[in-house]
Amino acid sequence: MFTTNDGSFFGEGESVVGEKQSRSDFSEAARRRAWLIGAGAWAVPGLGHLIQKRWVRGLFLGGVVWSMFLIGFALGGHLFTIGGREQGLAVLVPALWMVGDLGSGLLYLLCWLLNLGFLETPQATARVTFEYGNTFLVVAGLLNYLAMLDAFDIAARRKQ
Amino acid sequence: MTHLFWMAVFSTLVAIVFGVVAKGTNRHRLIYGLKVFAQFMLIALALGWVLYFLPFR
């Protein structure tokens, strides 16, 4: 079991203790709250931690995901969706990228509703950083999944 | 240079997240984040040199 130190970098209460609470004394309301926090953390990067007053952690995680998302677009990347030109099993390739992109939560959904950032233009693909942009966008979503799980674990008292 | 710069940015941002969500004391997590960053950079550079000598064209 890990123990906390003086908390010089993240502040007191941010360090992980690694204690697991038994399910029996975890009320239904607390469980529902944990799921809601998880959903909030997915929808808005960083929100899950900020709701739980994990300010530093929330700002770091949210800041990284938002930054990667915006940098991805700045580098010429685009978001993925299914229903393009691919047929058969080839659909799985953009679907995998889409699952990653979808991790950005409302950022992805907003872009999808506004039809923003899905177009693969010749000008964008010609840029030397085009693939970097795609990678930044996908990894932003994947990291937000990680942040979501972290927020859920904290809410479920699996982590401190 | 552009590739190296954006690779460093990518490594930094991912290492921050890995360090923040890791278990352990703040010191452990800081060291873990630095290790992740170093691993990203070193492995990418090593792979880059390996691929440089392979005759793909």
Tab-separated table of C-alpha atoms in Angstrom:
chain	number	residue	atom	x	y	z
A	1	MET	CA	0.000	0.000	0.000
A	2	PHE	CA	1.270	3.418	-0.890
A	3	THR	CA	1.270	6.202	1.634
A	4	THR	CA	0.966	9.905	1.051
A	5	ASN	CA	3.917	12.221	1.447
A	6	ASP	CA	3.924	15.920	2.205
A	7	GLY	CA	2.042	16.626	-1.023
A	8	SER	CA	4.470	19.254	-2.209
A	9	PHE	CA	3.602	18.915	-5.905
A	10	PHE	CA	-0.071	18.071	-6.080
A	11	GLY	CA	-1.216	19.125	-2.645
A	12	GLU	CA	-2.649	17.167	0.195
A	13	GLY	CA	-5.217	14.557	-0.706
A	14	GLU	CA	-4.005	14.211	-4.282
A	15	SER	CA	-1.685	11.296	-3.625
A	16	VAL	CA	-2.976	7.815	-4.091
A	17	VAL	CA	-3.450	5.613	-1.074
A	18	GLY	CA	-4.643	2.585	-2.974
A	19	GLU	CA	-7.269	1.565	-0.470
A	20	LYS	CA	-10.281	-0.316	-1.691
A	21	GLN	CA	-13.573	0.104	0.001
A	22	SER	CA	-15.872	-2.850	0.241
A	23	ARG	CA	-18.896	-2.682	-2.000
A	24	SER	CA	-21.296	-3.246	0.844
A	25	ASP	CA	-20.693	0.126	2.500
A	26	PHE	CA	-20.804	1.985	-0.787
A	27	SER	CA	-24.355	3.304	-0.992
A	28	GLU	CA	-26.521	3.299	-4.075
A	29	ALA	CA	-26.504	7.110	-4.151
A	30	ALA	CA	-22.725	7.205	-4.019
A	31	ARG	CA	-22.542	4.637	-6.813
A	32	ARG	CA	-24.898	6.683	-8.963
A	33	ARG	CA	-22.850	9.776	-8.225
A	34	ALA	CA	-19.677	7.973	-9.301
A	35	TRP	CA	-21.261	7.012	-12.623
A	36	LEU	CA	-22.486	10.578	-13.170
A	37	ILE	CA	-19.030	11.927	-12.434
A	38	GLY	CA	-17.592	9.411	-14.878
A	39	ALA	CA	-20.028	10.570	-17.542
A	40	GLY	CA	-19.209	14.213	-16.803
A	41	ALA	CA	-15.502	13.470	-17.013
A	42	TRP	CA	-16.012	11.945	-20.440
A	43	ALA	CA	-18.257	14.768	-21.659
A	44	VAL	CA	-16.023	17.663	-20.615
A	45	PRO	CA	-12.347	16.826	-20.139
A	46	GLY	CA	-11.246	17.717	-16.603
A	47	LEU	CA	-14.765	18.208	-15.267
A	48	GLY	CA	-14.846	14.913	-13.341
A	49	HIS	CA	-11.930	15.959	-11.179
A	50	LEU	CA	-13.003	19.575	-10.801
A	51	ILE	CA	-16.430	18.463	-9.499
A	52	GLN	CA	-14.617	16.489	-6.828
A	53	LYS	CA	-12.430	19.478	-5.993
A	54	ARG	CA	-9.297	17.838	-7.341
A	55	TRP	CA	-8.292	21.151	-8.799
A	56	VAL	CA	-4.683	20.477	-9.755
A	57	ARG	CA	-5.380	17.042	-11.139
A	58	GLY	CA	-8.399	18.327	-13.073
A	59	LEU	CA	-6.495	21.250	-14.528
A	60	PHE	CA	-3.599	19.040	-15.588
A	61	LEU	CA	-5.783	16.351	-17.170
A	62	GLY	CA	-8.310	18.719	-18.700
A	63	GLY	CA	-5.573	21.051	-19.888
A	64	VAL	CA	-3.685	18.259	-21.611
A	65	VAL	CA	-6.767	16.836	-23.369
A	66	TRP	CA	-8.005	20.244	-24.537
A	67	SER	CA	-4.503	21.213	-25.660
A	68	MET	CA	-4.008	18.002	-27.622
A	69	PHE	CA	-7.397	18.387	-29.270
A	70	LEU	CA	-6.689	21.951	-30.382
A	71	ILE	CA	-3.100	21.207	-31.411
A	72	GLY	CA	-4.411	18.272	-33.472
A	73	PHE	CA	-6.559	20.610	-35.531
A	74	ALA	CA	-3.793	23.198	-35.771
A	75	LEU	CA	-1.502	20.553	-37.253
A	76	GLY	CA	-4.033	19.714	-39.958
A	77	GLY	CA	-5.559	16.608	-38.411
A	78	HIS	CA	-9.148	15.569	-38.858
A	79	LEU	CA	-11.689	13.578	-36.884
A	80	PHE	CA	-12.831	10.150	-37.988
A	81	THR	CA	-16.308	8.784	-38.470
A	82	ILE	CA	-17.763	5.652	-39.999
A	83	GLY	CA	-19.853	5.670	-43.146
A	84	GLY	CA	-17.178	6.859	-45.532
A	85	ARG	CA	-15.941	5.163	-48.679
A	86	GLU	CA	-14.750	2.017	-46.911
A	87	GLN	CA	-16.594	-1.241	-47.427
A	88	GLY	CA	-16.600	-4.564	-45.625
A	89	LEU	CA	-13.987	-5.102	-42.948
A	90	ALA	CA	-12.183	-1.924	-43.996
A	91	VAL	CA	-14.863	-0.047	-42.047
A	92	LEU	CA	-13.149	-1.246	-38.885
A	93	VAL	CA	-10.098	0.933	-39.513
A	94	PRO	CA	-11.830	4.327	-39.309
A	95	ALA	CA	-14.093	2.871	-36.605
A	96	LEU	CA	-11.074	2.290	-34.357
A	97	TRP	CA	-9.886	5.851	-34.910
A	98	MET	CA	-13.412	7.074	-34.291
A	99	VAL	CA	-13.563	5.279	-30.933
A	100	GLY	CA	-10.391	7.126	-29.963
A	101	ASP	CA	-11.713	10.472	-31.184
A	102	LEU	CA	-15.002	9.884	-29.384
A	103	GLY	CA	-13.128	9.895	-26.078
A	104	SER	CA	-12.987	13.678	-26.305
A	105	GLY	CA	-16.672	13.695	-25.360
A	106	LEU	CA	-18.690	16.770	-26.196
A	107	LEU	CA	-15.782	18.204	-28.174
A	108	TYR	CA	-16.231	15.394	-30.688
A	109	LEU	CA	-20.025	15.515	-30.602
A	110	LEU	CA	-20.025	19.278	-31.102
A	111	CYS	CA	-17.722	18.943	-34.111
A	112	TRP	CA	-19.952	16.176	-35.448
A	113	LEU	CA	-23.107	18.296	-35.057
A	114	LEU	CA	-21.448	21.286	-36.711
A	115	ASN	CA	-19.768	19.057	-39.320
A	116	LEU	CA	-16.469	20.588	-38.342
A	117	GLY	CA	-13.087	18.938	-38.688
A	118	PHE	CA	-14.160	15.731	-40.448
A	119	LEU	CA	-13.164	16.763	-43.933
A	120	GLU	CA	-9.865	15.402	-45.260
A	121	THR	CA	-8.799	18.176	-47.622
A	122	PRO	CA	-5.865	17.828	-50.061
A	123	GLN	CA	-4.283	20.929	-48.519
A	124	ALA	CA	-4.391	19.340	-45.050
A	125	THR	CA	-3.072	15.956	-46.186
A	126	ALA	CA	-0.174	17.665	-47.963
A	127	ARG	CA	1.050	19.146	-44.689
A	128	VAL	CA	4.013	17.436	-43.111
A	129	THR	CA	2.241	17.410	-39.737
A	130	PHE	CA	-1.005	15.901	-41.042
A	131	GLU	CA	-0.502	12.493	-39.401
A	132	TYR	CA	0.690	14.163	-36.228
A	133	GLY	CA	-2.590	16.053	-36.142
A	134	ASN	CA	-4.625	12.869	-36.457
A	135	THR	CA	-2.545	11.241	-33.747
A	136	PHE	CA	-2.955	14.187	-31.398
A	137	LEU	CA	-6.724	14.122	-31.890
A	138	VAL	CA	-7.037	10.389	-31.274
A	139	VAL	CA	-4.698	10.363	-28.296
A	140	ALA	CA	-6.563	13.315	-26.771
A	141	GLY	CA	-9.638	11.083	-26.695
A	142	LEU	CA	-7.752	8.069	-25.383
A	143	LEU	CA	-6.206	10.119	-22.590
A	144	ASN	CA	-9.629	11.444	-21.693
A	145	TYR	CA	-10.833	7.843	-21.290
A	146	LEU	CA	-7.979	7.409	-18.828
A	147	ALA	CA	-8.922	10.616	-17.018
A	148	MET	CA	-12.555	9.474	-16.950
A	149	LEU	CA	-11.595	6.186	-15.292
A	150	ASP	CA	-9.445	8.069	-12.793
A	151	ALA	CA	-12.328	10.397	-11.902
A	152	PHE	CA	-14.661	7.411	-11.544
A	153	ASP	CA	-12.182	5.596	-9.293
A	154	ILE	CA	-11.858	8.636	-7.065
A	155	ALA	CA	-15.637	9.010	-6.863
A	156	ALA	CA	-15.978	5.273	-6.113
A	157	ARG	CA	-13.312	5.667	-3.409
A	158	ARG	CA	-10.967	3.217	-5.022
A	159	LYS	CA	-8.421	5.989	-5.192
A	160	GLN	CA	-7.718	9.097	-3.173
B	1	MET	CA	13.023	19.530	-36.682
B	2	THR	CA	9.260	19.851	-36.912
B	3	HIS	CA	8.865	16.128	-36.303
B	4	LEU	CA	11.189	16.146	-33.315
B	5	PHE	CA	9.474	19.180	-31.821
B	6	TRP	CA	5.971	17.752	-32.112
B	7	MET	CA	7.166	14.392	-30.878
B	8	ALA	CA	8.558	16.135	-27.789
B	9	VAL	CA	5.273	18.021	-27.295
B	10	PHE	CA	3.315	14.774	-27.673
B	11	SER	CA	5.601	12.937	-25.248
B	12	THR	CA	5.374	15.730	-22.690
B	13	LEU	CA	1.578	15.872	-22.743
B	14	VAL	CA	1.127	12.103	-22.557
B	15	ALA	CA	3.734	11.828	-19.794
B	16	ILE	CA	1.868	14.463	-17.766
B	17	VAL	CA	-1.351	12.440	-17.916
B	18	PHE	CA	0.399	9.153	-17.138
B	19	GLY	CA	2.162	10.775	-14.199
B	20	VAL	CA	-0.995	12.383	-12.839
B	21	VAL	CA	-3.146	9.228	-12.929
B	22	ALA	CA	-0.390	6.928	-11.645
B	23	LYS	CA	-0.455	5.496	-8.147
B	24	GLY	CA	2.085	6.344	-5.486
B	25	THR	CA	3.466	9.411	-3.816
B	26	ASN	CA	3.921	12.677	-5.653
B	27	ARG	CA	7.622	11.922	-5.963
B	28	HIS	CA	6.906	8.483	-7.450
B	29	ARG	CA	4.492	9.950	-9.955
B	30	LEU	CA	6.872	12.719	-10.962
B	31	ILE	CA	9.639	10.203	-11.579
B	32	TYR	CA	7.230	7.949	-13.464
B	33	GLY	CA	6.154	10.844	-15.697
B	34	LEU	CA	9.776	11.712	-16.451
B	35	LYS	CA	10.495	8.061	-17.233
B	36	VAL	CA	7.562	7.886	-19.636
B	37	PHE	CA	8.765	11.029	-21.383
B	38	ALA	CA	12.309	9.688	-21.673
B	39	GLN	CA	11.073	6.333	-22.966
B	40	PHE	CA	8.906	7.950	-25.622
B	41	MET	CA	11.788	10.064	-26.868
B	42	LEU	CA	14.515	7.444	-26.749
B	43	ILE	CA	12.469	4.651	-28.328
B	44	ALA	CA	11.198	6.945	-31.083
B	45	LEU	CA	14.722	8.145	-31.865
B	46	ALA	CA	16.064	4.593	-31.842
B	47	LEU	CA	13.288	3.398	-34.152
B	48	GLY	CA	13.891	6.395	-36.388
B	49	TRP	CA	17.545	5.440	-36.841
B	50	VAL	CA	16.659	1.780	-37.451
B	51	LEU	CA	14.159	2.757	-40.139
B	52	TYR	CA	16.670	5.182	-41.655
B	53	PHE	CA	18.928	2.281	-42.645
B	54	LEU	CA	16.125	0.137	-44.053
B	55	PRO	CA	15.731	0.519	-47.823
B	56	PHE	CA	12.070	1.548	-47.952
B	57	ARG	CA	11.290	3.778	-50.912
